[in-house]
Tab-separated table of C-alpha atoms and ligand atoms in Angstrom:
chain	number	residue	atom	x	y	z
E	1	MET	CA	4.488	11.040	18.586
E	2	ALA	CA	2.268	8.834	16.416
E	3	THR	CA	3.737	6.129	14.188
E	4	ALA	CA	2.948	5.066	10.631
E	5	LEU	CA	3.958	1.699	9.168
E	6	ILE	CA	4.069	1.567	5.370
E	7	THR	CA	4.667	-1.781	3.628
E	8	GLY	CA	6.748	-1.917	0.431
E	9	SER	CA	8.055	1.581	1.079
E	10	ALA	CA	11.618	1.422	-0.321
E	11	ARG	CA	10.482	3.071	-3.561
E	12	GLY	CA	7.534	4.171	-5.690
E	13	ILE	CA	4.197	5.053	-4.126
E	14	GLY	CA	5.139	3.594	-0.710
E	15	ALA	CA	8.250	5.801	-0.438
E	16	ALA	CA	6.201	8.886	-1.404
E	17	ILE	CA	3.578	8.034	1.247
E	18	ALA	CA	6.317	7.573	3.866
E	19	LEU	CA	7.843	10.970	3.017
E	20	ARG	CA	4.443	12.652	3.127
E	21	LEU	CA	3.439	11.098	6.474
E	22	ALA	CA	6.867	12.090	7.864
E	23	ALA	CA	6.155	15.675	6.769
E	24	ASP	CA	2.801	15.337	8.593
E	25	GLY	CA	4.771	14.536	11.772
E	26	TYR	CA	4.585	10.732	12.068
E	27	ASN	CA	7.510	8.566	13.080
E	28	ILE	CA	7.979	6.169	10.188
E	29	ALA	CA	8.401	2.390	10.135
E	30	LEU	CA	9.596	1.539	6.629
E	31	ASN	CA	9.242	-1.999	5.294
E	32	ASP	CA	10.385	-3.860	2.224
E	33	ILE	CA	11.327	-7.380	1.236
E	34	SER	CA	15.128	-6.953	1.298
E	35	GLU	CA	17.920	-4.625	2.424
E	36	LYS	CA	18.869	-4.349	-1.233
E	37	SER	CA	15.612	-2.512	-2.003
E	38	PHE	CA	16.779	0.324	0.266
E	39	GLU	CA	20.274	0.519	-1.246
E	40	GLU	CA	18.877	2.118	-4.397
E	41	ASN	CA	17.771	5.282	-2.583
E	42	ASP	CA	18.209	7.188	0.681
E	43	ILE	CA	14.584	7.194	1.755
E	44	ALA	CA	15.296	6.646	5.491
E	45	ASP	CA	17.745	9.590	5.612
E	46	ARG	CA	15.323	11.824	3.710
E	47	ILE	CA	12.629	10.975	6.268
E	48	ARG	CA	14.931	11.652	9.261
E	49	GLU	CA	15.763	15.063	7.734
E	50	LYS	CA	12.116	15.955	8.388
E	51	GLY	CA	12.787	15.691	12.140
E	52	VAL	CA	10.983	12.413	12.825
E	53	GLU	CA	12.298	8.972	13.767
E	54	CYS	CA	12.577	6.320	11.095
E	55	GLU	CA	13.497	2.621	11.169
E	56	ILE	CA	13.646	-0.033	8.444
E	57	PHE	CA	11.946	-3.413	9.065
E	58	ILE	CA	12.823	-6.065	6.479
E	59	CYS	CA	10.021	-8.592	6.026
E	60	ASP	CA	8.113	-10.480	3.350
E	61	VAL	CA	4.596	-9.309	4.168
E	62	SER	CA	3.076	-12.336	2.422
E	63	SER	CA	4.455	-14.510	5.248
E	64	HIS	CA	2.088	-14.749	8.233
E	65	GLU	CA	4.980	-15.559	10.573
E	66	GLN	CA	7.272	-12.751	9.366
E	67	ALA	CA	4.401	-10.246	9.435
E	68	GLU	CA	3.636	-11.105	13.068
E	69	LYS	CA	7.288	-10.709	14.135
E	70	THR	CA	7.644	-7.425	12.258
E	71	VAL	CA	4.495	-5.877	13.715
E	72	LYS	CA	5.705	-6.857	17.204
E	73	ALA	CA	9.110	-5.292	16.503
E	74	VAL	CA	7.556	-2.033	15.258
E	75	LYS	CA	5.353	-1.821	18.371
E	76	GLU	CA	8.369	-2.420	20.635
E	77	ARG	CA	10.450	0.205	18.817
E	78	PHE	CA	7.837	2.982	18.622
E	79	GLY	CA	5.299	2.138	21.379
E	80	SER	CA	2.231	2.385	19.116
E	81	ILE	CA	1.133	1.856	15.518
E	82	ASP	CA	-1.351	4.542	14.570
E	83	VAL	CA	-1.435	4.272	10.784
E	84	LEU	CA	-0.955	1.134	8.670
E	85	VAL	CA	-0.596	1.562	4.913
E	86	ASN	CA	-0.850	-1.769	3.080
E	87	ASN	CA	1.078	-0.714	-0.013
E	88	ALA	CA	3.357	-3.648	-0.966
E	89	GLY	CA	2.280	-5.106	-4.280
E	90	ILE	CA	3.569	-6.802	-7.411
E	91	THR	CA	2.455	-7.594	-10.948
E	92	ARG	CA	3.064	-10.812	-12.922
E	93	ASP	CA	1.033	-9.980	-16.019
E	94	GLY	CA	-0.060	-12.375	-18.757
E	95	LEU	CA	-3.189	-13.223	-20.704
E	96	LEU	CA	-5.423	-15.739	-18.939
E	97	ALA	CA	-4.738	-18.594	-21.385
E	98	ARG	CA	-1.013	-18.299	-20.742
E	99	MET	CA	-0.973	-17.341	-17.053
E	100	SER	CA	0.759	-19.984	-14.922
E	101	GLU	CA	-0.456	-21.179	-11.547
E	102	GLU	CA	2.763	-19.764	-10.056
E	103	GLN	CA	2.032	-16.311	-11.575
E	104	TYR	CA	-1.455	-16.403	-10.061
E	105	ASP	CA	-0.494	-17.697	-6.616
E	106	THR	CA	2.485	-15.346	-6.154
E	107	VAL	CA	0.416	-12.237	-6.831
E	108	VAL	CA	-2.367	-13.413	-4.510
E	109	ALA	CA	0.150	-14.065	-1.717
E	110	VAL	CA	1.939	-10.719	-1.986
E	111	ASN	CA	-0.960	-8.399	-2.795
E	112	GLN	CA	-3.843	-10.000	-0.920
E	113	LYS	CA	-2.645	-12.286	1.868
E	114	SER	CA	-0.293	-9.526	3.039
E	115	VAL	CA	-3.318	-7.309	3.716
E	116	PHE	CA	-4.857	-10.091	5.828
E	117	ASN	CA	-1.556	-10.635	7.701
E	118	MET	CA	-0.768	-7.010	8.451
E	119	SER	CA	-4.354	-5.911	9.185
E	120	LYS	CA	-4.767	-8.815	11.630
E	121	PHE	CA	-1.626	-8.111	13.649
E	122	VAL	CA	-1.722	-4.310	13.505
E	123	GLY	CA	-5.508	-4.359	13.944
E	124	SER	CA	-5.206	-6.117	17.300
E	125	ILE	CA	-2.769	-3.424	18.523
E	126	MET	CA	-5.116	-0.683	17.274
E	127	MET	CA	-8.075	-2.385	19.017
E	128	ARG	CA	-6.215	-2.142	22.323
E	129	GLN	CA	-5.320	1.495	21.544
E	130	ARG	CA	-8.973	2.119	20.586
E	131	SER	CA	-7.774	4.161	17.608
E	132	GLY	CA	-6.067	3.681	14.286
E	133	ARG	CA	-6.155	4.158	10.539
E	134	ILE	CA	-5.718	1.381	7.992
E	135	ILE	CA	-5.282	2.472	4.376
E	136	ASN	CA	-5.091	-0.132	1.606
E	137	LEU	CA	-3.727	0.237	-1.914
E	138	ALA	CA	-6.325	-1.144	-4.314
E	139	SER	CA	-6.306	-0.262	-8.035
E	140	VAL	CA	-8.639	0.714	-10.841
E	141	ALA	CA	-7.838	-2.803	-12.163
E	142	GLY	CA	-9.825	-4.178	-9.205
E	143	ILE	CA	-12.850	-2.036	-10.107
E	144	TYR	CA	-12.943	-2.202	-13.920
E	145	GLY	CA	-10.678	-5.198	-14.692
E	146	ASN	CA	-7.662	-5.041	-17.015
E	147	PRO	CA	-6.613	-7.433	-19.802
E	148	GLY	CA	-3.526	-9.419	-18.822
E	149	GLN	CA	-4.136	-8.886	-15.114
E	150	MET	CA	-6.512	-11.693	-14.013
E	151	ASN	CA	-4.285	-12.283	-10.976
E	152	TYR	CA	-3.648	-8.630	-10.124
E	153	SER	CA	-7.238	-7.420	-10.606
E	154	ALA	CA	-8.508	-10.330	-8.469
E	155	THR	CA	-6.300	-9.211	-5.576
E	156	LYS	CA	-7.230	-5.558	-5.912
E	157	ALA	CA	-10.973	-6.367	-5.971
E	158	ALA	CA	-10.413	-8.561	-2.913
E	159	ILE	CA	-8.720	-5.662	-1.137
E	160	ILE	CA	-11.880	-3.576	-1.622
E	161	GLY	CA	-13.958	-6.305	0.088
E	162	MET	CA	-11.364	-6.641	2.841
E	163	THR	CA	-11.398	-2.852	3.390
E	164	LYS	CA	-15.170	-2.798	3.905
E	165	THR	CA	-15.061	-5.844	6.206
E	166	VAL	CA	-12.292	-4.380	8.387
E	167	ALA	CA	-14.185	-1.056	8.512
E	168	LYS	CA	-17.286	-2.892	9.791
E	169	GLU	CA	-15.399	-5.101	12.271
E	170	LEU	CA	-13.183	-2.403	13.802
E	171	GLY	CA	-15.281	0.765	13.469
E	172	SER	CA	-16.691	0.545	16.997
E	173	ARG	CA	-13.099	0.643	18.339
E	174	GLY	CA	-12.371	4.002	16.714
E	175	ILE	CA	-10.474	2.459	13.799
E	176	THR	CA	-11.126	3.487	10.200
E	177	CYS	CA	-10.216	1.431	7.136
E	178	ASN	CA	-10.287	2.879	3.630
E	179	ALA	CA	-8.763	2.112	0.259
E	180	VAL	CA	-7.305	4.226	-2.494
E	181	ALA	CA	-7.546	2.967	-6.066
E	182	PRO	CA	-4.794	4.515	-8.191
E	183	GLY	CA	-5.012	4.598	-11.959
E	184	PHE	CA	-1.782	4.808	-13.958
E	185	ILE	CA	0.935	6.254	-11.708
E	186	LYS	CA	4.555	6.762	-12.851
E	187	THR	CA	6.618	4.242	-10.829
E	188	PRO	CA	9.068	1.369	-11.496
E	189	MET	CA	5.991	-0.923	-11.589
E	190	THR	CA	4.450	0.905	-14.558
E	191	ASP	CA	7.809	1.592	-16.306
E	192	LYS	CA	7.599	-2.051	-17.394
E	193	LEU	CA	4.610	-1.367	-19.727
E	194	THR	CA	5.220	-0.996	-23.480
E	195	ASP	CA	4.836	2.404	-25.223
E	196	GLU	CA	1.752	0.991	-26.950
E	197	GLN	CA	0.131	0.062	-23.605
E	198	LYS	CA	0.998	3.504	-22.181
E	199	ALA	CA	-0.527	5.326	-25.199
E	200	ALA	CA	-3.729	3.247	-24.924
E	201	MET	CA	-4.069	4.114	-21.233
E	202	LEU	CA	-3.428	7.832	-21.767
E	203	GLY	CA	-6.292	7.887	-24.271
E	204	GLN	CA	-8.718	6.819	-21.518
E	205	ILE	CA	-7.651	9.413	-18.922
E	206	ALA	CA	-9.796	12.579	-18.745
E	207	MET	CA	-6.870	14.669	-17.458
E	208	LYS	CA	-4.561	13.407	-20.267
E	209	ARG	CA	-1.618	12.799	-17.944
E	210	PHE	CA	-0.339	9.945	-15.837
E	211	GLY	CA	-0.398	10.370	-12.067
E	212	GLU	CA	2.555	11.250	-9.843
E	213	VAL	CA	3.301	9.321	-6.640
E	214	GLU	CA	2.539	12.518	-4.709
E	215	ASP	CA	-1.038	12.419	-6.069
E	216	ILE	CA	-1.521	9.203	-4.086
E	217	ALA	CA	0.429	10.314	-1.006
E	218	GLY	CA	-1.759	13.414	-0.597
E	219	VAL	CA	-4.989	11.394	-0.417
E	220	VAL	CA	-3.417	8.871	1.984
E	221	SER	CA	-2.334	11.808	4.164
E	222	PHE	CA	-5.936	13.053	4.206
E	223	LEU	CA	-7.281	9.590	5.136
E	224	ALA	CA	-4.781	9.439	8.020
E	225	SER	CA	-5.685	12.955	9.214
E	226	LYS	CA	-8.234	14.158	11.782
E	227	ASP	CA	-10.311	15.563	8.908
E	228	ALA	CA	-11.082	11.984	7.790
E	229	ALA	CA	-12.111	10.774	11.265
E	230	TYR	CA	-15.654	9.890	10.088
E	231	VAL	CA	-14.667	8.365	6.718
E	232	THR	CA	-14.523	4.562	6.690
E	233	GLY	CA	-15.094	1.653	4.322
E	234	GLN	CA	-14.585	3.900	1.290
E	235	VAL	CA	-12.632	3.477	-1.936
E	236	ILE	CA	-11.212	6.691	-3.369
E	237	GLU	CA	-10.225	6.455	-7.022
E	238	ILE	CA	-7.145	8.536	-7.915
E	239	SER	CA	-6.930	8.123	-11.656
E	240	GLY	CA	-7.303	11.506	-13.349
E	241	GLY	CA	-10.762	10.302	-14.380
E	242	ILE	CA	-10.544	6.945	-16.160
E	243	MET	CA	-14.235	6.034	-16.099
E	244	MET	CA	-17.016	8.165	-14.687
I	301	NAD	P1	6.698	-0.611	-6.884
I	301	NAD	O1	6.976	-1.912	-7.554
I	301	NAD	O2	7.434	0.596	-7.373
I	301	NAD	O3	6.909	-0.736	-5.313
I	301	NAD	C1	6.389	-1.815	-4.580
I	301	NAD	C2	7.320	-2.119	-3.425
I	301	NAD	O4	6.802	-3.263	-2.723
I	301	NAD	C3	8.750	-2.484	-3.878
I	301	NAD	O5	9.698	-1.720	-3.175
I	301	NAD	C4	8.843	-3.956	-3.571
I	301	NAD	O6	10.169	-4.405	-3.258
I	301	NAD	C5	7.889	-4.098	-2.376
I	301	NAD	N1	7.457	-5.475	-2.170
I	301	NAD	C6	7.134	-6.404	-3.124
I	301	NAD	N2	6.841	-7.564	-2.551
I	301	NAD	C7	6.974	-7.410	-1.198
I	301	NAD	C8	6.810	-8.277	-0.083
I	301	NAD	N3	6.438	-9.549	-0.259
I	301	NAD	N4	7.046	-7.782	1.153
I	301	NAD	C9	7.417	-6.499	1.324
I	301	NAD	N5	7.598	-5.634	0.297
I	301	NAD	C10	7.374	-6.082	-0.958
I	301	NAD	O7	5.124	-0.405	-7.006
I	301	NAD	P2	4.223	0.924	-6.915
I	301	NAD	O8	3.857	1.301	-8.302
I	301	NAD	O9	4.852	1.943	-6.025
I	301	NAD	O10	2.904	0.318	-6.255
I	301	NAD	C11	2.604	0.411	-4.865
I	301	NAD	C12	1.190	-0.080	-4.649
I	301	NAD	O11	0.277	0.694	-5.434
I	301	NAD	C13	0.981	-1.537	-5.083
I	301	NAD	O12	0.103	-2.173	-4.187
I	301	NAD	C14	0.341	-1.392	-6.450
I	301	NAD	O13	-0.420	-2.527	-6.783
I	301	NAD	C15	-0.515	-0.161	-6.234
I	301	NAD	N6	-0.856	0.493	-7.496
I	301	NAD	C16	0.093	1.052	-8.304
I	301	NAD	C17	-0.289	1.647	-9.486
I	301	NAD	C18	0.694	2.311	-10.408
I	301	NAD	O14	0.265	2.821	-11.453
I	301	NAD	N7	1.971	2.364	-10.092
I	301	NAD	C19	-1.638	1.659	-9.861
I	301	NAD	C20	-2.579	1.080	-9.024
I	301	NAD	C21	-2.176	0.498	-7.826
């Protein structure tokens, strides 16, 4: 049975992707930064109920060393890694004039360096397998920019460049690499926004609703499927139509 590794999957979009890929028949390697993240919900049990195997791998994906050890452990446990979803991400918002160096560097490490770390180590396993799917979580902030998110939008734009580079480097080995760029999706990450910020965003969305985590999971499932075998280096915006 094929295996999918999803980073930052204790909650939010990552948990929804894990549940969806489990329903698609993948064994699931869950990851998050601490055991505590998994105490808040029963995601691993809900995945096992779908009849697939599931294991939790605690690791800070911004650490090169921890990422390498974790990827090795997942390979040993499941035998292969067929789908990698680089989902872990954080925000540390603030207007440019007031953004600290720490705010900038932390977001770059978690959102961007993690994609380098995980793609490098999983990519080398996929190269030996001569197959694999890498799916990265970008954001509309990386395409259009967003006030208060100099750090975050920088990382999400970088992820788009990384996606295209990985697609070009690994394509000849049967590996695809694509990104999804969510708009405003209801998760703990976006719960932090003020009512004013939420109202302003809703005004820009053609479909006049915020997205559900399942809206993202469905597109990731497609990109992991056989139907997407000839799709690579692409960025699919899932935003209900923010700018067209
Ligand atoms: P979330 O905060 O609900 O979940 C993110 C998960 O990543 C958390 O469980 C967190 O503990 C984990 N994580 C954080 N740092 C980590 C690290 N160093 N190592 C391992 N795990 C770590 O966020 P979400 O809204 O579900 O977002 C998931 C992804 O989608 C992120 O990359 C985010 O940037 C992207 N995204 C979200 C939205 C949205 O509207 N929610 C929009 C665009 C893009």
